Amino acid sequence: MRQFQGRVVSPGKLTAKALVSHGGLNTLASFQKALQFGDKKATCGDQNNPDLYGKEMAGKALCLPRTIGSTTGGLVLYCACSMGRQPACLLFSEPIDSLAAAGAVLADVWLEGEHTAMPVVDSLGEEFLDYVQDNMTVNVLPDGVVQVI
Amino acid sequence: MSEKMKLTADQQAILGGEQGETLAKVMETLVRYGELFGADSMAPVTSRYNHLVTSFGLKALGPVYDLMDKLIAEGAASMQQFSADPRPVDKNVPSSFLQNFVFQNFMYTKQDFYEEQLGKLGLMDKDAFTCACYLDQVGNTPKEGEVLSWSESSAVVYANSVLGARCNRNSGIIDLMGSVVGYVPNFGLLTDEGRKATWIVEIKTSKKPEAQLLGSAIGMKVMEDVPYIVGLDRWLGTLDDGAKTYLKDFGAATASNGAVGLYHVEGITPEAVRLGRKLVAEDAQVYVVDDAELQRVYDSYPVVWKNKNAKPKLCFMGCPHMSLEQLTTWTERVEQGLKESGKKKVAIPTVFTAAPAVIKEFEATPYGERLKQTGVILSYICPLMYMNNPLSGKMPVITSSNKLRTYTTARYYTDDEILVQITKGGN
């Protein structure tokens, strides 16, 4: 097991299986099927992301450097949370970008209920993304500690 | 009460709920968002108009409409009028029976409802739908130094760079919230320090670089950083209509292929003219762009068509929306291309997209009829919204927009290559 310390963006405590993207997550392209075509598993639709394309994102500990793409990104994450189709958490190796930050804060402030929760931790460092692999077990603690098993 | 950010009494009162629970949550959202980036205060929004990225009545965005309804119910309309990104559907753009069925019954079923909401929240005009809101014909052109609460990456980077306004790369909803309370968190591109360049980009090409390709190369290299570009003034001359059009397309590519919110072009953009290399931070990295580098970037684009040799079924030009100068120039180029190939109409269904106000002015000139004669369709649509579904995604669509290439399955070609394809062939 390895442990990484990050910054809490949206607090929470959970355990989930890791899903890793080494490139930026294009939020709009990735969640298109989940939002527009009722895909409850949130299968990633971004053909330009070989790590995630075709994989189910809902309920996973999504490990990534940052999000990229359209400035609709924040509201797409907000909608995914509202519909219960969000990842279990977002774990960023880098400081969070403005679009993901918007989605995280909007969901935390405006949505209620456990099914809409999406804890977010950022600044976990490059080593985190080098170490974590798909399907590893990830424990997220309320103080921003992330354990990878 | 915010513990990290210094708020004025007015801002604190909103946060404390004196103007209602909904406005308190709007302020809480903005404060928390700003604190993540070290904002020390909230800056007053000073532009006349706002601009929103969300223009499409996607059925899937129900939670957004619910939030908008809350704002309307509490009388929390935008303090500013605003423009919004382009409409997603136009019956003039070629589409199959199945595509139309999907657009009308699955995707954009909330379009009328959402436009009504936008009207209540402060849409500046019923046709104020364009990503190029800063063009003269549209009239949402901020002045140097004004603070904005805009979203739409291509508009933000243009406003910051070409107009010298100050705006962060805001997400949808955050854009509206800043305008509702009249404040945005003071960090990043709103500050002098945040506007300093951490990259010097040296242009050493043998000819004027393709705007969309150069923007892509720089965006992918510097990502969210600020580049100071040297040697481009040699090709642009002065900041005339042609240069503004170039920088519009260049900027959109930096913002979509990377996450650039501001660039400086030595001798051209207003802050670079005023401050020169004082804008460059110490220890700035250097990136040299020559012909070989542009070719490397071009060759790196994946072709995601199932049949890579498919005959293109559609060509989109105008992501971001075309300027009046661009429509005029392209009319002449298409006419010349057709003349050379002995054709009367374009060989591939081709759509040029522009703001409704630009289309109106263009169609009032003789060029409007001339373009129509070439078979090119002129539309106000958002090509991205057209392409963002599995049916359209399977179509072999070509474009010279690097933004459209990045977000969809459209295949990128340079302007010259596009011209050859649409006037001389189809493959």
XYZ file of N, CA and C in Angstrom, chain B residues 37-147:
333
model
N -8.211 28.812 -5.708
C -7.128 29.366 -6.527
C -6.414 30.519 -5.815
N -6.633 30.615 -4.512
C -5.925 31.628 -3.734
C -6.456 33.036 -3.907
N -7.704 33.186 -4.364
C -8.269 34.537 -4.511
C -8.323 35.217 -3.146
N -7.904 36.485 -3.096
C -7.889 37.200 -1.821
C -9.125 38.076 -1.638
N -9.854 38.295 -2.737
C -11.011 39.191 -2.670
C -11.924 38.905 -3.856
N -13.075 39.582 -3.867
C -13.975 39.499 -5.013
C -13.860 40.817 -5.791
N -13.702 40.713 -7.102
C -13.558 41.914 -7.935
C -14.903 42.255 -8.582
N -15.265 43.536 -8.608
C -16.518 43.905 -9.277
C -16.446 43.615 -10.780
N -17.519 43.086 -11.326
C -17.605 42.881 -12.780
C -17.883 44.247 -13.411
N -17.066 44.658 -14.367
C -17.198 46.023 -14.891
C -17.578 46.096 -16.365
N -17.672 44.961 -17.043
C -18.046 45.006 -18.464
C -19.540 45.314 -18.598
N -19.928 45.804 -19.766
C -21.351 46.092 -19.982
C -22.157 44.804 -20.106
N -21.616 43.847 -20.841
C -22.351 42.598 -21.105
C -21.575 41.382 -20.607
N -22.302 40.320 -20.344
C -21.692 39.037 -20.003
C -21.783 38.121 -21.231
N -21.125 36.967 -21.156
C -21.288 35.953 -22.210
C -21.335 34.569 -21.568
N -22.333 33.771 -21.964
C -22.526 32.426 -21.409
C -22.206 31.348 -22.440
N -21.624 30.258 -21.978
C -21.289 29.159 -22.890
C -22.507 28.288 -23.193
N -23.467 28.249 -22.273
C -24.581 27.310 -22.441
C -25.690 27.943 -23.259
N -25.843 27.443 -24.461
C -26.840 28.006 -25.371
C -27.780 26.934 -25.865
N -27.532 25.707 -25.443
C -28.246 24.588 -26.055
C -29.226 23.966 -25.070
N -30.426 23.738 -25.559
C -31.463 23.160 -24.710
C -31.394 21.652 -24.685
N -30.264 21.126 -24.249
C -30.089 19.678 -24.166
C -30.996 19.111 -23.085
N -31.749 18.105 -23.461
C -32.650 17.456 -22.513
C -31.875 16.999 -21.265
N -30.622 16.608 -21.498
C -29.828 16.036 -20.407
C -29.412 17.060 -19.354
N -29.569 18.337 -19.655
C -29.109 19.347 -18.705
C -30.215 19.797 -17.755
N -31.138 18.896 -17.453
C -32.242 19.212 -16.544
C -31.799 19.884 -15.252
N -30.755 19.378 -14.601
C -30.318 20.009 -13.347
C -29.915 21.479 -13.524
N -29.403 21.819 -14.699
C -29.037 23.225 -14.948
C -30.293 24.085 -15.051
N -31.308 23.565 -15.750
C -32.544 24.343 -15.893
C -33.223 24.524 -14.536
N -33.141 23.485 -13.694
C -33.720 23.599 -12.352
C -33.019 24.708 -11.562
N -31.701 24.758 -11.706
C -30.936 25.787 -10.990
C -31.293 27.185 -11.521
N -31.424 27.274 -12.842
C -31.822 28.554 -13.450
C -33.198 28.981 -12.932
N -34.101 28.007 -12.810
C -35.443 28.306 -12.302
C -35.386 28.873 -10.889
N -34.496 28.319 -10.074
C -34.336 28.828 -8.705
C -33.916 30.291 -8.734
N -32.955 30.601 -9.623
C -32.475 31.983 -9.719
C -33.603 32.910 -10.164
N -34.368 32.465 -11.155
C -35.460 33.301 -11.681
C -36.525 33.504 -10.603
N -36.858 32.424 -9.888
C -37.905 32.498 -8.857
C -37.531 33.489 -7.756
N -36.235 33.599 -7.469
C -35.796 34.526 -6.413
C -35.508 35.916 -6.972
N -35.822 36.116 -8.243
C -35.549 37.418 -8.848
C -34.064 37.660 -9.033
N -33.276 36.597 -9.038
C -31.820 36.744 -9.138
C -31.376 36.755 -10.591
N -31.964 37.662 -11.352
C -31.572 37.784 -12.759
C -30.165 38.358 -12.834
N -29.550 38.185 -13.989
C -28.208 38.719 -14.187
C -28.228 40.240 -14.082
N -27.199 40.821 -13.457
C -27.104 42.279 -13.388
C -26.767 42.860 -14.761
N -26.233 42.020 -15.614
C -25.885 42.452 -16.967
C -26.757 41.700 -17.965
N -26.970 42.308 -19.108
C -27.478 41.522 -20.221
C -26.320 40.681 -20.758
N -26.632 39.677 -21.531
C -25.559 38.791 -21.998
C -25.859 38.203 -23.370
N -24.790 37.776 -24.029
C -24.912 36.944 -25.227
C -24.640 35.501 -24.800
N -24.905 34.573 -25.692
C -24.677 33.156 -25.378
C -24.121 32.461 -26.615
N -23.567 31.292 -26.432
C -22.984 30.532 -27.538
C -24.043 30.219 -28.612
N -23.630 29.698 -29.754
C -24.570 29.508 -30.875
C -25.657 28.480 -30.590
N -26.756 28.662 -31.292
C -27.824 27.661 -31.235
C -27.321 26.335 -31.831
N -27.891 25.221 -31.371
C -27.356 23.918 -31.794
C -27.945 23.358 -33.084
N -29.082 23.880 -33.525
C -29.769 23.268 -34.671
C -30.182 24.348 -35.659
N -30.037 24.033 -36.949
C -30.475 24.928 -38.022
C -30.949 24.042 -39.169
N -32.185 24.223 -39.584
C -32.731 23.330 -40.614
C -32.023 23.483 -41.960
N -31.251 24.563 -42.126
C -30.522 24.745 -43.381
C -29.281 23.862 -43.489
N -28.832 23.326 -42.352
C -27.632 22.485 -42.371
C -28.037 21.058 -42.722
N -27.351 20.447 -43.713
C -27.752 19.100 -44.139
C -27.721 18.100 -42.987
N -28.796 17.341 -42.863
C -28.834 16.283 -41.848
C -29.826 15.227 -42.319
N -29.607 14.002 -41.881
C -30.453 12.892 -42.310
C -31.752 12.884 -41.508
N -32.685 12.058 -41.958
C -33.956 11.900 -41.234
C -33.686 11.460 -39.795
N -32.741 10.514 -39.665
C -32.427 9.975 -38.341
C -31.778 11.037 -37.449
N -30.869 11.818 -38.036
C -30.235 12.889 -37.249
C -31.297 13.875 -36.755
N -32.180 14.264 -37.663
C -33.232 15.206 -37.266
C -34.089 14.625 -36.147
N -34.377 13.329 -36.260
C -35.190 12.674 -35.244
C -34.484 12.731 -33.882
N -33.179 12.446 -33.899
C -32.402 12.461 -32.649
C -32.318 13.880 -32.091
N -32.035 14.860 -32.981
C -31.942 16.256 -32.519
C -33.254 16.693 -31.852
N -34.357 16.382 -32.537
C -35.645 16.921 -32.089
C -36.288 16.134 -30.949
N -36.006 14.833 -30.872
C -36.703 14.010 -29.880
C -35.841 13.550 -28.717
N -34.537 13.643 -28.860
C -33.677 13.168 -27.774
C -32.740 14.252 -27.238
N -32.185 15.043 -28.127
C -31.116 15.935 -27.676
C -31.611 17.321 -27.282
N -32.142 18.057 -28.224
C -32.406 19.486 -27.987
C -33.893 19.786 -27.778
N -34.546 18.907 -27.039
C -35.989 19.062 -26.819
C -36.306 20.250 -25.912
N -35.319 20.754 -25.214
C -35.550 21.846 -24.259
C -35.127 23.197 -24.828
N -34.876 23.264 -26.149
C -34.314 24.500 -26.702
C -35.220 25.709 -26.481
N -36.511 25.578 -26.814
C -37.426 26.721 -26.656
C -37.552 27.109 -25.183
N -37.685 26.091 -24.339
C -37.801 26.331 -22.903
C -36.579 27.085 -22.382
N -35.397 26.615 -22.806
C -34.158 27.221 -22.298
C -33.984 28.656 -22.814
N -34.345 28.871 -24.076
C -34.228 30.238 -24.612
C -35.156 31.191 -23.855
N -36.314 30.657 -23.431
C -37.230 31.473 -22.630
C -36.583 31.808 -21.280
N -35.922 30.823 -20.693
C -35.209 31.077 -19.430
C -34.129 32.151 -19.626
N -33.363 32.027 -20.701
C -32.300 33.001 -20.968
C -32.886 34.401 -21.118
N -34.039 34.478 -21.763
C -34.712 35.771 -21.917
C -35.028 36.395 -20.558
N -35.510 35.569 -19.642
C -35.844 36.070 -18.302
C -34.597 36.468 -17.527
N -33.494 35.782 -17.803
C -32.263 36.057 -17.055
C -31.479 37.235 -17.623
N -31.777 37.673 -18.861
C -31.121 38.875 -19.373
C -30.437 38.762 -20.727
N -30.873 37.835 -21.587
C -30.289 37.725 -22.931
C -30.397 39.075 -23.655
N -29.303 39.562 -24.238
C -29.260 40.931 -24.773
C -30.086 41.121 -26.045
N -30.335 40.046 -26.769
C -31.117 40.125 -28.003
C -31.571 38.715 -28.337
N -32.714 38.569 -28.970
C -33.212 37.205 -29.220
C -32.288 36.412 -30.154
N -31.445 37.109 -30.910
C -30.505 36.412 -31.782
C -29.053 36.543 -31.312
N -28.860 36.845 -30.036
C -27.487 37.046 -29.531
C -26.828 35.705 -29.223
N -26.836 34.815 -30.218
C -26.280 33.482 -30.041
C -25.061 33.300 -30.948
N -23.884 33.423 -30.387
C -22.640 33.229 -31.137
C -21.484 33.075 -30.164
N -20.475 32.317 -30.573
C -19.276 32.216 -29.736
C -18.359 33.413 -29.972
N -18.556 34.112 -31.096
C -17.724 35.285 -31.425
C -18.509 36.555 -31.087
N -18.905 36.661 -29.827
C -19.764 37.772 -29.382
C -19.053 39.112 -29.429
N -17.717 39.066 -29.472
C -16.897 40.286 -29.401
C -16.790 41.007 -30.743
N -17.341 40.399 -31.812
C -17.268 41.051 -33.125
C -18.152 42.298 -33.139
N -17.738 43.290 -33.930
C -18.438 44.585 -33.942
C -19.936 44.422 -34.193
N -20.299 43.523 -35.111
C -21.703 43.392 -35.504
C -22.582 42.876 -34.360
N -21.966 42.137 -33.435
C -22.724 41.575 -32.309
C -22.808 42.591 -31.171
N -21.709 43.274 -30.946
C -21.753 44.398 -30.015
C -21.393 44.102 -28.577
N -20.951 42.890 -28.287
C -20.485 42.588 -26.931
C -18.956 42.620 -26.937
N -18.421 43.847 -27.002
C -16.976 44.025 -27.157
C -16.418 44.763 -25.942
N -15.870 44.031 -24.970
C -15.371 44.704 -23.769
C -14.157 45.587 -24.048
N -13.942 46.536 -23.163
C -12.798 47.449 -23.309
C -11.608 46.941 -22.490
N -10.429 47.450 -22.827
C -9.205 47.043 -22.127
C -9.352 47.320 -20.624
N -8.995 46.363 -19.824
C -9.014 46.518 -18.372
C -10.325 46.151 -17.706
N -11.390 46.007 -18.477
C -12.675 45.646 -17.871
C -12.636 44.205 -17.334
N -13.353 43.995 -16.246
C -13.397 42.673 -15.613
C -14.671 41.950 -16.060
